[in-house]
Tab-separated table of C-alpha atoms in Angstrom:
chain	number	residue	atom	x	y	z
A	1	MET	CA	-39.174	18.221	24.359
A	2	LYS	CA	-39.418	14.683	22.987
A	3	LYS	CA	-39.591	15.998	19.415
A	4	PHE	CA	-36.594	18.236	20.091
A	5	ILE	CA	-34.523	15.291	21.395
A	6	ILE	CA	-35.417	13.219	18.327
A	7	TYR	CA	-34.471	16.172	16.113
A	8	LEU	CA	-31.165	16.628	17.967
A	9	ILE	CA	-30.291	12.933	17.622
A	10	SER	CA	-31.057	13.058	13.906
A	11	ILE	CA	-28.771	16.087	13.490
A	12	LEU	CA	-25.950	14.362	15.383
A	13	PHE	CA	-26.405	11.287	13.209
A	14	LEU	CA	-26.075	13.416	10.083
A	15	PHE	CA	-22.833	14.929	11.338
A	16	LYS	CA	-21.396	11.428	11.790
A	17	LEU	CA	-22.256	10.299	8.270
A	18	PRO	CA	-19.218	11.830	6.508
A	19	VAL	CA	-16.877	9.987	8.885
A	20	SER	CA	-18.641	6.684	8.221
A	21	ALA	CA	-18.582	7.334	4.476
A	22	GLN	CA	-14.885	8.154	4.676
A	23	GLU	CA	-14.142	4.888	6.474
A	24	LYS	CA	-16.302	2.998	4.005
A	25	ASN	CA	-14.447	4.558	1.064
A	26	PHE	CA	-10.992	3.425	2.149
A	27	GLN	CA	-12.370	-0.037	2.904
A	28	ILE	CA	-13.785	-0.144	-0.631
A	29	LEU	CA	-10.382	0.796	-2.053
A	30	GLN	CA	-8.739	-1.878	0.077
A	31	SER	CA	-11.125	-4.674	-0.892
A	32	GLU	CA	-11.076	-3.691	-4.575
A	33	TRP	CA	-7.269	-3.667	-4.619
A	34	ASP	CA	-7.265	-7.133	-3.042
A	35	ARG	CA	-9.745	-8.418	-5.614
A	36	ILE	CA	-7.940	-6.956	-8.626
A	37	MET	CA	-4.519	-8.171	-7.530
A	38	TYR	CA	-5.497	-11.683	-6.517
A	39	SER	CA	-8.736	-12.521	-8.363
A	40	SER	CA	-8.451	-10.854	-11.769
A	41	LYS	CA	-7.028	-13.210	-14.374
A	42	SER	CA	-5.113	-11.402	-17.125
A	43	ILE	CA	-2.527	-8.624	-16.771
A	44	ASP	CA	-4.569	-6.453	-19.157
A	45	GLU	CA	-7.629	-6.913	-16.964
A	46	LYS	CA	-5.672	-6.015	-13.831
A	47	GLU	CA	-4.197	-2.924	-15.496
A	48	GLU	CA	-7.572	-1.662	-16.732
A	49	GLN	CA	-9.325	-2.200	-13.407
A	50	MET	CA	-6.454	-0.738	-11.365
A	51	GLU	CA	-6.452	2.403	-13.520
A	52	LYS	CA	-10.169	2.925	-12.871
A	53	LEU	CA	-9.691	2.306	-9.157
A	54	ALA	CA	-6.815	4.819	-9.084
A	55	GLU	CA	-9.061	7.494	-10.605
A	56	LYS	CA	-11.669	6.840	-7.932
A	57	ALA	CA	-9.057	6.886	-5.168
A	58	VAL	CA	-7.598	10.237	-6.259
A	59	GLN	CA	-11.098	11.720	-6.481
A	60	TRP	CA	-11.868	10.612	-2.932
A	61	THR	CA	-8.673	12.192	-1.586
A	62	GLU	CA	-9.763	15.469	-3.164
A	63	GLU	CA	-13.123	15.165	-1.415
A	64	ASN	CA	-11.619	14.084	1.951
A	65	LYS	CA	-8.372	16.007	2.390
A	66	LYS	CA	-7.936	15.000	6.033
A	67	SER	CA	-8.136	11.224	5.601
A	68	ALA	CA	-4.688	9.649	5.913
A	69	GLU	CA	-6.267	6.262	5.129
A	70	LEU	CA	-7.531	7.485	1.755
A	71	TYR	CA	-4.194	9.076	0.880
A	72	ALA	CA	-2.429	5.859	1.868
A	73	TRP	CA	-4.639	3.688	-0.294
A	74	ALA	CA	-4.581	6.124	-3.218
A	75	GLY	CA	-0.781	5.968	-3.088
A	76	ILE	CA	-0.767	2.177	-2.862
A	77	ILE	CA	-3.135	1.861	-5.823
A	78	LEU	CA	-1.257	4.345	-8.018
A	79	SER	CA	2.107	2.748	-7.253
A	80	THR	CA	0.616	-0.645	-8.134
A	81	GLU	CA	-0.794	0.761	-11.372
A	82	ALA	CA	2.624	2.200	-12.249
A	83	GLY	CA	4.081	-1.294	-12.044
A	84	PHE	CA	1.880	-2.484	-14.910
A	85	TYR	CA	3.451	-0.064	-17.412
A	86	LYS	CA	6.635	-1.984	-18.179
A	87	ILE	CA	6.995	-0.490	-21.679
A	88	ASN	CA	5.437	2.960	-21.197
A	89	VAL	CA	8.099	4.311	-18.843
A	90	VAL	CA	6.838	7.897	-19.054
A	91	LYS	CA	3.379	6.879	-17.865
A	92	ALA	CA	4.814	4.621	-15.164
A	93	LEU	CA	6.967	7.438	-13.760
A	94	ALA	CA	4.046	9.881	-13.827
A	95	LYS	CA	1.921	7.447	-11.814
A	96	ALA	CA	4.795	6.766	-9.406
A	97	ARG	CA	5.352	10.498	-8.822
A	98	LYS	CA	1.657	11.028	-8.118
A	99	ALA	CA	1.709	8.070	-5.731
A	100	LYS	CA	4.714	9.553	-3.917
A	101	GLU	CA	2.956	12.909	-3.607
A	102	LEU	CA	-0.190	11.339	-2.138
A	103	LEU	CA	1.767	9.139	0.260
A	104	HIS	CA	3.796	12.062	1.596
A	105	THR	CA	0.560	14.001	2.122
A	106	GLY	CA	-0.860	11.068	4.069
A	107	LEU	CA	2.366	10.915	6.055
A	108	GLU	CA	1.905	14.519	7.174
A	109	ILE	CA	-1.644	13.777	8.367
A	110	ASN	CA	-0.893	10.556	10.267
A	111	ASP	CA	2.311	8.625	9.675
A	112	LYS	CA	1.154	5.650	11.752
A	113	VAL	CA	-2.018	5.020	9.761
A	114	LEU	CA	-2.676	1.438	8.594
A	115	ASP	CA	0.194	0.105	10.723
A	116	GLY	CA	2.804	2.125	8.853
A	117	SER	CA	1.701	1.098	5.353
A	118	ILE	CA	2.650	4.520	3.993
A	119	TYR	CA	6.277	3.928	4.996
A	120	THR	CA	6.169	0.461	3.426
A	121	THR	CA	4.857	1.773	0.112
A	122	LEU	CA	7.175	4.788	-0.010
A	123	GLY	CA	10.171	2.589	0.739
A	124	THR	CA	9.188	0.222	-2.049
A	125	LEU	CA	8.725	3.106	-4.490
A	126	TYR	CA	12.120	4.588	-3.677
A	127	TYR	CA	13.983	1.353	-4.400
A	128	GLN	CA	11.957	0.279	-7.448
A	129	VAL	CA	11.857	3.602	-9.311
A	130	PRO	CA	15.042	4.463	-11.259
A	131	PRO	CA	17.253	7.154	-9.679
A	132	PHE	CA	17.905	10.661	-11.028
A	133	PRO	CA	18.018	11.774	-13.837
A	134	ILE	CA	15.329	9.307	-14.962
A	135	GLY	CA	13.258	9.083	-11.782
A	136	PHE	CA	13.363	9.801	-8.049
A	137	GLY	CA	14.682	6.456	-6.824
A	138	ASP	CA	16.911	6.568	-3.750
A	139	LYS	CA	18.124	3.399	-2.020
A	140	ASP	CA	19.075	5.227	1.174
A	141	LEU	CA	15.599	6.735	1.482
A	142	ALA	CA	14.119	3.338	0.645
A	143	LYS	CA	15.940	1.749	3.566
A	144	THR	CA	14.923	4.599	5.889
A	145	PHE	CA	11.232	4.220	5.075
A	146	LEU	CA	11.243	0.419	5.113
A	147	THR	CA	12.998	0.206	8.476
A	148	LYS	CA	10.502	2.727	9.853
A	149	SER	CA	7.664	0.482	8.672
A	150	ILE	CA	9.294	-2.410	10.556
A	151	GLN	CA	9.474	-0.288	13.709
A	152	LEU	CA	5.747	0.445	13.467
A	153	ASN	CA	4.730	-3.087	12.467
A	154	PRO	CA	7.582	-5.478	13.411
A	155	ASN	CA	5.622	-8.671	12.772
A	156	GLY	CA	3.514	-7.516	9.827
A	157	ILE	CA	3.230	-9.567	6.667
A	158	ASP	CA	3.677	-6.636	4.274
A	159	SER	CA	6.254	-4.652	6.243
A	160	ASN	CA	8.531	-7.698	6.441
A	161	TYR	CA	7.890	-8.937	2.901
A	162	PHE	CA	8.711	-5.626	1.251
A	163	TYR	CA	11.749	-5.044	3.433
A	164	ALA	CA	12.866	-8.569	2.509
A	165	SER	CA	12.374	-7.730	-1.179
A	166	TYR	CA	14.611	-4.692	-0.756
A	167	LEU	CA	17.261	-6.736	1.075
A	168	PHE	CA	17.134	-9.391	-1.650
A	169	GLU	CA	17.715	-6.757	-4.345
A	170	GLU	CA	20.683	-5.529	-2.303
A	171	LYS	CA	22.040	-9.114	-2.318
A	172	LEU	CA	21.610	-9.416	1.455
A	173	TYR	CA	20.069	-12.859	1.119
A	174	LYS	CA	20.415	-14.068	4.721
A	175	GLU	CA	18.823	-10.899	6.097
A	176	ALA	CA	16.092	-11.157	3.465
A	177	LEU	CA	15.372	-14.760	4.423
A	178	ASP	CA	15.107	-13.826	8.099
A	179	ARG	CA	12.494	-11.184	7.270
A	180	LEU	CA	10.605	-13.596	5.025
A	181	ILE	CA	10.335	-16.116	7.865
A	182	ILE	CA	8.817	-13.415	10.078
A	183	ALA	CA	6.420	-12.453	7.272
A	184	SER	CA	5.355	-16.074	6.764
A	185	ASN	CA	4.451	-16.320	10.460
A	186	ALA	CA	2.410	-13.106	10.515
A	187	LYS	CA	-1.073	-13.274	12.004
A	188	PRO	CA	-3.985	-13.298	9.535
A	189	ARG	CA	-5.536	-9.880	8.906
A	190	VAL	CA	-9.270	-9.581	9.465
A	191	GLY	CA	-11.009	-8.881	6.162
A	192	ARG	CA	-7.782	-9.333	4.173
A	193	GLU	CA	-7.993	-13.080	3.610
A	194	LEU	CA	-7.574	-12.765	-0.157
A	195	ALA	CA	-4.581	-10.437	0.170
A	196	ASP	CA	-2.981	-12.646	2.820
A	197	LYS	CA	-3.291	-15.705	0.595
A	198	GLY	CA	-1.698	-13.893	-2.327
A	199	ARG	CA	1.058	-12.360	-0.222
A	200	ARG	CA	1.936	-15.726	1.342
A	201	ALA	CA	2.391	-17.100	-2.172
A	202	ASP	CA	4.748	-14.179	-2.923
A	203	ILE	CA	6.653	-14.911	0.284
A	204	GLU	CA	7.111	-18.584	-0.571
A	205	LYS	CA	8.489	-17.708	-4.011
A	206	LEU	CA	10.999	-15.257	-2.562
A	207	ILE	CA	12.019	-17.720	0.171
A	208	LEU	CA	12.937	-20.258	-2.519
A	209	LYS	CA	14.956	-17.640	-4.396
A	210	ALA	CA	16.794	-16.556	-1.233
A	211	GLN	CA	17.544	-20.158	-0.270
A	212	GLU	CA	18.889	-20.818	-3.766
A	213	LYS	CA	21.196	-17.805	-3.497
A	214	LEU	CA	22.509	-19.036	-0.147
A	215	LYS	CA	23.529	-22.481	-1.439
């Protein structure tokens, strides 16, 4: 009986391993994205490392088709990678389309995952990508997704920063500044110290721009 119980526990432990590995994978993607964005020095270095990370992220979504977290991070990474291709528009749009596809898949699995980060990223994609016939950009959809991210995470640093960025682009400087103040007062995220530091620097820069526009 004792041997059977030990055997049963070992079997149960094995069944739990894929879940743990899945959680570990999205945490790896998260920490690597943070490091590349805020520790890597040159743009070329960031681009090269982000491309490799994107390949890994897509592979993991293919191996774990039910993980909304992995789809979310794969979409975030690919959309970030797309932003590096300022000259190669064709490549940038291809990466952005793949990011959109992955994010919508994650949305279908669990739209509330990572405090609504999928909505934040989709909203950002829709306002940054050119509209038809060049790309799929849509300012109305962008606003829909970004406001949804605010509903899910009203005091979040990213949800408010990216909504503020959208408002700034729409020349709604007072509304943008209000969102930036909320973002600057967001609580620190456990394990995201590097990302928080970098994002707060982004927030301060945009606050100065918004204040200048309001003079």
